[in-house]
Tab-separated table of C-alpha atoms in Angstrom:
chain	number	residue	atom	x	y	z
A	23	MET	CA	-43.767	126.877	51.177
A	24	GLN	CA	-40.759	125.592	49.796
A	25	GLN	CA	-38.784	123.309	52.493
A	26	ARG	CA	-35.104	122.884	53.042
A	27	GLY	CA	-33.667	120.426	51.573
A	28	TYR	CA	-35.054	120.710	47.692
A	29	GLU	CA	-32.299	121.782	45.569
A	30	GLY	CA	-31.410	118.715	45.556
A	31	PHE	CA	-27.942	117.636	45.621
A	32	ARG	CA	-25.294	116.636	43.461
A	33	VAL	CA	-23.809	112.809	42.578
A	34	GLY	CA	-20.471	113.458	40.616
A	35	ASN	CA	-21.293	115.348	37.692
A	36	LEU	CA	-25.337	114.779	37.980
A	37	TRP	CA	-27.441	116.842	40.098
A	38	ILE	CA	-30.476	114.769	41.731
A	39	SER	CA	-33.380	117.414	42.013
A	40	PRO	CA	-36.073	116.195	43.506
A	41	PRO	CA	-34.289	114.783	46.158
A	42	VAL	CA	-36.613	111.725	45.711
A	43	ILE	CA	-35.837	108.952	44.328
A	44	LEU	CA	-37.005	104.914	43.190
A	45	ALA	CA	-35.732	102.322	45.241
A	46	PRO	CA	-34.268	98.946	44.048
A	47	MET	CA	-36.692	96.347	44.955
A	48	ALA	CA	-36.293	93.369	44.020
A	49	ASP	CA	-39.590	92.223	41.226
A	50	VAL	CA	-40.022	95.134	41.308
A	51	THR	CA	-38.422	97.828	40.656
A	52	ASN	CA	-37.845	96.098	36.247
A	53	GLY	CA	-37.562	98.193	33.213
A	54	ALA	CA	-41.793	98.507	32.700
A	55	PHE	CA	-42.009	100.019	36.643
A	56	ARG	CA	-38.556	102.375	36.304
A	57	ARG	CA	-40.458	104.359	33.251
A	58	LEU	CA	-43.563	103.955	34.798
A	59	ALA	CA	-42.641	105.309	38.119
A	60	LYS	CA	-40.035	108.622	36.278
A	61	ARG	CA	-43.887	109.384	33.745
A	62	ILE	CA	-46.260	109.951	36.562
A	63	GLY	CA	-43.818	110.020	39.405
A	64	GLY	CA	-41.010	111.731	38.318
A	65	PRO	CA	-38.015	111.062	40.805
A	66	SER	CA	-35.079	112.257	39.495
A	67	LEU	CA	-33.583	109.068	40.277
A	68	VAL	CA	-34.307	105.819	39.714
A	69	VAL	CA	-32.023	102.566	40.674
A	70	THR	CA	-33.023	99.166	38.839
A	71	GLU	CA	-33.528	94.915	40.667
A	72	PHE	CA	-30.284	93.760	42.502
A	73	ILE	CA	-28.215	92.635	40.002
A	74	SER	CA	-25.843	89.889	41.104
A	75	THR	CA	-22.687	89.930	40.193
A	76	THR	CA	-21.924	86.332	39.437
A	77	ALA	CA	-24.822	85.252	37.313
A	78	LEU	CA	-23.596	87.880	35.103
A	79	HIS	CA	-20.091	86.950	35.177
A	80	TYR	CA	-20.904	83.696	33.520
A	81	GLY	CA	-22.983	84.953	31.096
A	82	SER	CA	-26.906	85.350	32.077
A	83	ALA	CA	-28.370	86.057	29.053
A	84	LYS	CA	-31.661	86.343	31.567
A	85	THR	CA	-29.599	88.211	34.495
A	86	LEU	CA	-28.895	90.745	30.654
A	87	THR	CA	-32.627	91.353	30.029
A	88	MET	CA	-32.880	93.341	34.122
A	89	PHE	CA	-30.797	96.437	32.513
A	90	ASP	CA	-33.971	96.969	29.872
A	91	ILE	CA	-32.081	100.900	30.700
A	92	THR	CA	-33.848	103.549	27.998
A	93	PRO	CA	-33.210	107.332	27.956
A	94	ASP	CA	-36.470	107.419	29.871
A	95	GLN	CA	-35.363	106.553	32.858
A	96	ARG	CA	-32.575	108.479	32.292
A	97	PRO	CA	-30.790	108.536	35.125
A	98	VAL	CA	-30.885	105.605	36.549
A	99	ALA	CA	-28.618	103.372	39.110
A	100	VAL	CA	-27.782	100.409	38.554
A	101	GLN	CA	-27.307	97.792	41.878
A	102	ILE	CA	-25.392	95.031	42.703
A	103	PHE	CA	-24.627	92.601	44.841
A	104	GLY	CA	-21.110	89.981	45.435
A	105	ALA	CA	-19.010	89.638	48.132
A	106	ASP	CA	-15.990	88.862	45.396
A	107	PRO	CA	-13.654	91.948	44.201
A	108	ALA	CA	-12.971	90.808	41.005
A	109	ILE	CA	-15.704	89.865	40.370
A	110	MET	CA	-17.853	93.210	41.379
A	111	ALA	CA	-15.647	94.992	38.842
A	112	GLU	CA	-16.034	93.152	36.031
A	113	ALA	CA	-19.886	93.010	36.669
A	114	ALA	CA	-19.498	97.077	36.912
A	115	ARG	CA	-17.806	97.003	33.960
A	116	ILE	CA	-21.253	95.453	32.638
A	117	ALA	CA	-23.102	97.387	34.015
A	118	VAL	CA	-21.873	100.896	32.921
A	119	ASP	CA	-21.904	99.089	28.588
A	120	MET	CA	-24.839	98.595	29.631
A	121	GLY	CA	-25.768	102.290	30.471
A	122	ALA	CA	-25.589	102.560	34.032
A	123	ASP	CA	-25.307	106.395	35.181
A	124	ILE	CA	-24.717	104.815	39.103
A	125	LEU	CA	-22.811	102.542	39.912
A	126	ASP	CA	-24.057	101.115	43.526
A	127	ILE	CA	-23.435	98.574	45.793
A	128	ASN	CA	-25.887	96.607	47.759
A	129	MET	CA	-24.928	96.136	51.523
A	130	GLY	CA	-28.737	96.162	52.481
A	131	CYS	CA	-29.959	92.462	51.407
A	132	TRP	CA	-31.182	90.553	54.435
A	133	VAL	CA	-32.236	87.392	52.553
A	134	PRO	CA	-30.870	84.511	53.710
A	135	LYS	CA	-30.137	82.895	50.250
A	136	VAL	CA	-28.149	85.837	48.899
A	137	CYS	CA	-26.226	86.769	52.206
A	138	LYS	CA	-25.673	82.937	52.481
A	139	THR	CA	-22.901	84.465	49.610
A	140	GLY	CA	-20.905	86.797	51.666
A	141	ALA	CA	-23.113	89.490	49.503
A	142	GLY	CA	-25.574	91.813	50.791
A	143	ALA	CA	-25.680	93.106	54.717
A	144	ALA	CA	-23.424	89.632	55.711
A	145	LEU	CA	-20.353	91.946	54.250
A	146	ILE	CA	-20.781	94.736	56.710
A	147	ARG	CA	-19.806	91.749	59.635
A	148	ASP	CA	-16.767	91.759	57.444
A	149	PRO	CA	-15.506	95.134	57.370
A	150	ASP	CA	-12.191	94.377	55.456
A	151	THR	CA	-14.070	92.354	52.391
A	152	ALA	CA	-16.867	95.390	51.988
A	153	CYS	CA	-14.070	98.050	51.917
A	154	ARG	CA	-12.253	95.567	48.946
A	155	VAL	CA	-15.587	95.732	46.910
A	156	VAL	CA	-15.232	98.905	47.436
A	157	GLU	CA	-11.774	99.600	46.393
A	158	ALA	CA	-12.498	97.330	43.495
A	159	VAL	CA	-15.620	98.874	42.258
A	160	VAL	CA	-14.598	102.380	42.335
A	161	LYS	CA	-11.413	101.308	41.102
A	162	ALA	CA	-12.832	99.855	37.217
A	163	VAL	CA	-15.421	102.401	36.569
A	164	SER	CA	-15.685	105.816	35.305
A	165	VAL	CA	-19.312	106.626	36.713
A	166	PRO	CA	-19.707	107.674	40.498
A	167	VAL	CA	-20.065	104.838	42.556
A	168	THR	CA	-22.984	104.485	45.741
A	169	VAL	CA	-23.607	101.791	48.367
A	170	LYS	CA	-26.513	101.405	50.311
A	171	THR	CA	-26.395	99.912	53.312
A	172	ARG	CA	-27.909	99.086	56.452
A	173	PRO	CA	-26.635	100.590	59.792
A	174	GLY	CA	-25.146	96.861	61.322
A	175	TRP	CA	-26.318	93.475	61.374
A	176	GLN	CA	-27.338	93.049	64.270
A	177	TYR	CA	-29.750	95.074	66.327
A	178	GLY	CA	-28.107	97.938	68.119
A	179	ASP	CA	-25.477	97.823	66.658
A	180	PHE	CA	-23.944	101.225	64.609
A	181	ALA	CA	-21.204	98.646	62.873
A	182	THR	CA	-21.168	101.045	59.242
A	183	ALA	CA	-20.790	104.280	60.891
A	184	LYS	CA	-16.796	103.341	60.250
A	185	LEU	CA	-17.745	101.119	58.007
A	186	ALA	CA	-18.314	104.472	55.848
A	187	LYS	CA	-16.605	106.494	56.200
A	188	ARG	CA	-13.748	104.496	55.160
A	189	PHE	CA	-15.733	104.388	52.183
A	190	GLU	CA	-15.834	107.772	51.559
A	191	GLU	CA	-12.296	107.334	51.862
A	192	LEU	CA	-12.471	104.812	48.529
A	193	GLY	CA	-14.076	107.659	46.914
A	194	ILE	CA	-17.760	106.621	47.233
A	195	GLN	CA	-20.012	109.761	45.974
A	196	ALA	CA	-22.602	108.532	47.925
A	197	LEU	CA	-24.404	106.669	50.136
A	198	THR	CA	-28.224	105.635	51.109
A	199	LEU	CA	-28.785	104.929	55.048
A	200	HIS	CA	-31.798	102.156	55.260
A	201	ALA	CA	-32.196	102.581	59.026
A	202	ARG	CA	-33.517	98.970	60.587
A	203	PHE	CA	-31.230	96.231	61.370
A	204	ALA	CA	-30.215	93.876	58.749
A	205	VAL	CA	-31.972	91.808	61.398
A	206	GLN	CA	-35.159	93.466	61.205
A	207	GLY	CA	-36.015	93.134	57.638
A	208	HIS	CA	-39.138	95.364	56.858
A	209	GLU	CA	-39.950	95.202	60.273
A	210	GLY	CA	-40.765	97.822	62.826
A	211	ALA	CA	-40.102	101.130	63.066
A	212	ALA	CA	-36.279	102.710	60.840
A	213	ASP	CA	-34.962	105.374	63.401
A	214	TRP	CA	-34.366	107.654	61.478
A	215	ALA	CA	-32.374	109.129	64.458
A	216	LEU	CA	-29.169	106.680	62.840
A	217	ILE	CA	-29.056	108.772	59.054
A	218	ARG	CA	-28.672	111.183	61.684
A	219	GLN	CA	-25.365	110.224	62.734
A	220	MET	CA	-24.608	109.181	59.380
A	221	LYS	CA	-25.095	112.350	57.569
A	222	ALA	CA	-23.412	114.168	60.670
A	223	LEU	CA	-20.089	111.434	59.706
A	224	LEU	CA	-19.859	111.726	56.096
A	225	SER	CA	-19.137	114.730	54.253
A	226	ILE	CA	-20.458	112.995	50.145
A	227	PRO	CA	-24.213	113.393	50.336
A	228	VAL	CA	-26.394	111.095	52.742
A	229	ILE	CA	-29.596	109.317	51.296
A	230	GLY	CA	-32.277	108.726	53.789
A	231	ASN	CA	-34.969	105.862	53.722
A	232	GLY	CA	-36.549	103.502	55.386
A	233	ASP	CA	-40.901	104.697	55.976
A	234	VAL	CA	-40.794	107.453	54.015
A	235	ASN	CA	-44.621	106.520	52.658
A	236	SER	CA	-46.150	110.246	52.425
A	237	PRO	CA	-45.172	113.134	51.890
A	238	GLN	CA	-44.875	114.419	54.774
A	239	ALA	CA	-42.744	111.777	55.742
A	240	ALA	CA	-40.471	112.761	53.520
A	241	ALA	CA	-40.478	116.449	54.940
A	242	ARG	CA	-40.171	115.427	58.413
A	243	LEU	CA	-36.661	112.852	57.860
A	244	LEU	CA	-34.954	116.010	55.476
A	245	GLU	CA	-35.499	118.465	58.325
A	246	GLU	CA	-35.027	116.088	61.598
A	247	THR	CA	-31.330	114.263	59.862
A	248	GLY	CA	-31.046	116.619	57.900
A	249	CYS	CA	-29.969	114.407	55.578
A	250	ASP	CA	-29.080	115.142	51.323
A	251	GLY	CA	-32.957	113.030	49.359
A	252	VAL	CA	-35.049	110.346	50.194
A	253	MET	CA	-35.757	107.019	48.011
A	254	VAL	CA	-38.671	105.570	48.278
A	255	GLY	CA	-39.838	101.744	47.886
A	256	ARG	CA	-42.478	99.627	48.917
A	257	ALA	CA	-45.101	102.419	49.688
A	258	ALA	CA	-44.430	103.414	45.431
A	259	ILE	CA	-45.701	100.310	44.631
A	260	GLY	CA	-49.302	99.998	42.905
A	261	ASN	CA	-48.335	103.802	43.493
A	262	PRO	CA	-46.036	106.097	41.769
A	263	TRP	CA	-47.655	108.822	42.339
A	264	ILE	CA	-46.001	109.557	45.727
A	265	LEU	CA	-42.890	110.079	44.112
A	266	ARG	CA	-44.284	112.949	42.518
A	267	ASP	CA	-46.176	113.927	45.672
A	268	ILE	CA	-43.618	114.114	47.409
A	269	ALA	CA	-40.847	116.928	45.105
A	270	HIS	CA	-44.551	119.173	44.863
A	271	PHE	CA	-44.996	118.235	49.281
A	272	LEU	CA	-41.041	119.556	49.019
A	273	ARG	CA	-41.087	122.532	46.659
A	274	THR	CA	-44.561	124.271	47.708
A	275	GLY	CA	-45.651	122.882	51.247
A	276	GLU	CA	-48.756	121.520	49.152
A	277	LEU	CA	-50.444	118.803	49.191
A	278	LEU	CA	-51.953	117.223	45.749
A	279	PRO	CA	-55.405	115.408	45.477
A	280	PRO	CA	-54.897	111.733	44.835
A	281	PRO	CA	-55.383	110.349	41.055
A	282	THR	CA	-58.776	108.929	40.549
A	283	LEU	CA	-59.877	105.308	39.796
A	284	GLN	CA	-59.286	105.671	36.245
A	285	GLU	CA	-55.774	107.186	36.395
A	286	ARG	CA	-54.881	104.019	38.785
A	287	ALA	CA	-56.645	101.933	36.525
A	288	GLU	CA	-54.494	103.111	33.248
A	289	ALA	CA	-51.482	103.474	35.269
A	290	ALA	CA	-52.213	99.863	35.950
A	291	LEU	CA	-52.277	97.962	32.619
A	292	SER	CA	-49.893	100.528	30.695
A	293	HIS	CA	-47.466	98.776	34.029
A	294	LEU	CA	-48.474	94.881	32.547
A	295	ARG	CA	-48.050	95.992	28.774
A	296	ASP	CA	-44.559	97.135	29.247
A	297	LEU	CA	-44.312	94.295	31.069
A	298	ALA	CA	-45.143	92.398	28.292
A	299	GLN	CA	-43.113	93.166	25.302
A	300	SER	CA	-39.636	92.091	27.576
A	301	MET	CA	-42.039	89.122	29.073
A	302	GLY	CA	-44.355	87.667	27.518
A	303	GLU	CA	-47.145	88.214	27.878
A	304	GLY	CA	-47.713	85.279	30.343
A	305	PRO	CA	-45.483	85.549	32.725
A	306	ALA	CA	-46.228	89.160	32.788
A	307	VAL	CA	-49.561	89.031	34.546
A	308	ARG	CA	-48.277	85.730	36.920
A	309	HIS	CA	-45.898	88.238	37.390
A	310	LEU	CA	-48.141	91.363	38.450
A	311	ARG	CA	-50.750	89.232	40.162
A	312	GLY	CA	-49.577	90.453	43.656
A	313	GLN	CA	-48.543	94.075	42.237
A	314	LEU	CA	-52.144	95.892	40.402
A	315	PRO	CA	-54.178	95.388	42.886
A	316	LEU	CA	-52.287	97.919	44.869
A	317	TYR	CA	-52.899	100.152	42.236
A	318	PHE	CA	-56.507	100.527	43.922
A	319	ARG	CA	-56.292	99.546	47.612
A	320	GLY	CA	-58.531	102.058	49.376
A	321	PHE	CA	-60.969	101.409	46.992
A	322	PRO	CA	-64.442	99.502	46.503
A	323	TYR	CA	-63.969	95.536	45.350
A	324	ALA	CA	-60.045	96.143	45.073
A	325	SER	CA	-59.885	92.409	47.688
A	326	ARG	CA	-62.817	91.195	44.910
A	327	PHE	CA	-60.196	91.949	42.052
A	328	ARG	CA	-57.364	91.182	43.804
A	329	GLU	CA	-58.521	87.311	44.071
A	330	ARG	CA	-60.470	87.276	41.049
A	331	ILE	CA	-56.815	88.185	39.412
A	332	SER	CA	-55.016	85.422	40.940
A	333	HIS	CA	-56.388	83.439	37.592
A	334	ALA	CA	-55.950	86.067	35.325
A	335	ASN	CA	-53.238	84.908	32.556
A	336	THR	CA	-53.514	87.777	29.921
A	337	ILE	CA	-53.908	91.384	29.237
A	338	GLU	CA	-57.634	90.598	28.302
A	339	GLU	CA	-58.122	89.326	31.125
A	340	VAL	CA	-56.729	91.582	33.308
A	341	GLN	CA	-58.685	94.362	31.161
A	342	ARG	CA	-62.230	93.562	31.718
A	343	LEU	CA	-61.431	92.440	35.114
A	344	ILE	CA	-61.346	96.605	35.814
A	345	GLU	CA	-63.645	96.909	33.876
A	346	GLU	CA	-66.443	94.636	35.294
A	347	LEU	CA	-65.626	95.855	39.385
A	348	PHE	CA	-65.194	99.272	38.888
A	349	HIS	CA	-67.123	99.659	36.207
A	350	THR	CA	-69.357	102.355	37.974
A	351	GLU	CA	-66.607	104.575	39.402
A	352	LEU	CA	-64.641	104.484	36.286
A	353	THR	CA	-67.349	105.675	34.084
A	354	ALA	CA	-68.309	108.736	37.571
A	355	CYS	CA	-64.202	109.897	36.201
A	356	ALA	CA	-64.057	108.792	32.686
A	357	PRO	CA	-63.298	112.256	30.829
A	358	ALA	CA	-66.680	113.669	29.534
């Protein structure tokens, strides 16, 4: 049974199908995770971590490493944040030079260190600056420009409804709505009715984000709101198979069996080894100490793995921990 919405949608000259997108997540959607998600989950679009335009302006070598765009990830959207139109335009051009297929403007980050600079969700409270930023970026690049935003800053104030129409007139080619207000952060339930209202207002594609944590939830979001695509964020951390499962469910109405422990172990180690190539072994292990345990959620000894990995510093140590704690299950599900 094919579900409504599976056909996909167009952003500029890019056809986004299946309509499943990996969300930008700070400290998560680096090149290593994007490659893994693309290989396992097959999302039609992946988005980078959000990148500081100020850091790019000042030539930060560390920030330039955040692009890490390789052919096996494409198409890739690069998300940038900032509040200075000229610097945003300059950064947009750099991002395109670095391989961005789509340029996404962050207007959803609620973290104080971002908002105190006037960037992220703070732009919702300054509509004129937000529009100048959008106009500058659209004029600066030839690739499609999109915006990811919240409904508004304060709970109940759907401020981005009118703002989104102005963005559309200025030339953005899609909008993602995370259906929580900025003051909510990640707390409370996403209000999908706001996505439905946004879709009714705009003629460009609208992508729904928030509480997409299962194939069934993704299908409900598409059906209830009429939005064009679903963006999956935190539910994909340690579980890139959810992207595959959603795409399959939208196409067939069928649920796939969950990945085996062996598949989870292989993916976790692949993620770690890839990140170590760009970051170095020790930093990669430390960076993923909080994420690798999520590959083993629900399995016996998962909590013990989480405790013990906090002391690991090498890939060999991580692999040994996996083999020690999950030995019986790994042996049972290994290929004959």
